[in-house]
Amino acid sequence: MPYDHTIKVAGTFDETMEAVRHALADQGFGILTEIDVRATLKAKLDHDMEPYLILGACNPPLARQALDADRSIGLLLPCNVVVRTEGDQVIVQAIDPATTVTLTGVDAMAPVADEAARRLDAALATVAEGSA
């Protein structure tokens, strides 16, 4: 089962990161966490890898609805968005919120997941259009 929504864009990693931040904000998502995997693995393991950033994106009204439906959903929050390079392309991946419904089995999560997916897909579409 696919658990991501993925786009590949032209442009630099930094340009794409900026576009992703703006597109997420336009859809009501704030960035709660930011993990620079490349820097962490270099510092902890002296391992070199391509740029790889994990953004923990949160839309507060959707998070509240999800928590009202299932208090344990916090284990699956926030919505992770990955920006990474692969060759000369930048890959942007967002978690498929439908995964939360599948994993929890809580039917009340479906409308929340649908709205989160709509917003994440709109953000990805904005980034993809901007790179074309």
Short mmCIF file of N, CA and C in Angstrom, two decimals, residues 22 45 60:
data_model
loop_
_atom_site.label_atom_id
_atom_site.label_comp_id
_atom_site.label_asym_id
_atom_site.label_seq_id
_atom_site.Cartn_x
_atom_site.Cartn_y
_atom_site.Cartn_z
N HIS A 22 6.23 27.75 1.83
CA HIS A 22 5.17 28.69 1.46
C HIS A 22 3.88 27.95 1.09
N LEU A 45 27.44 10.03 12.92
CA LEU A 45 28.05 8.83 12.35
C LEU A 45 29.15 9.12 11.34
N PRO A 60 -3.51 23.05 12.72
CA PRO A 60 -4.14 22.93 14.05
C PRO A 60 -5.61 22.50 14.04
#
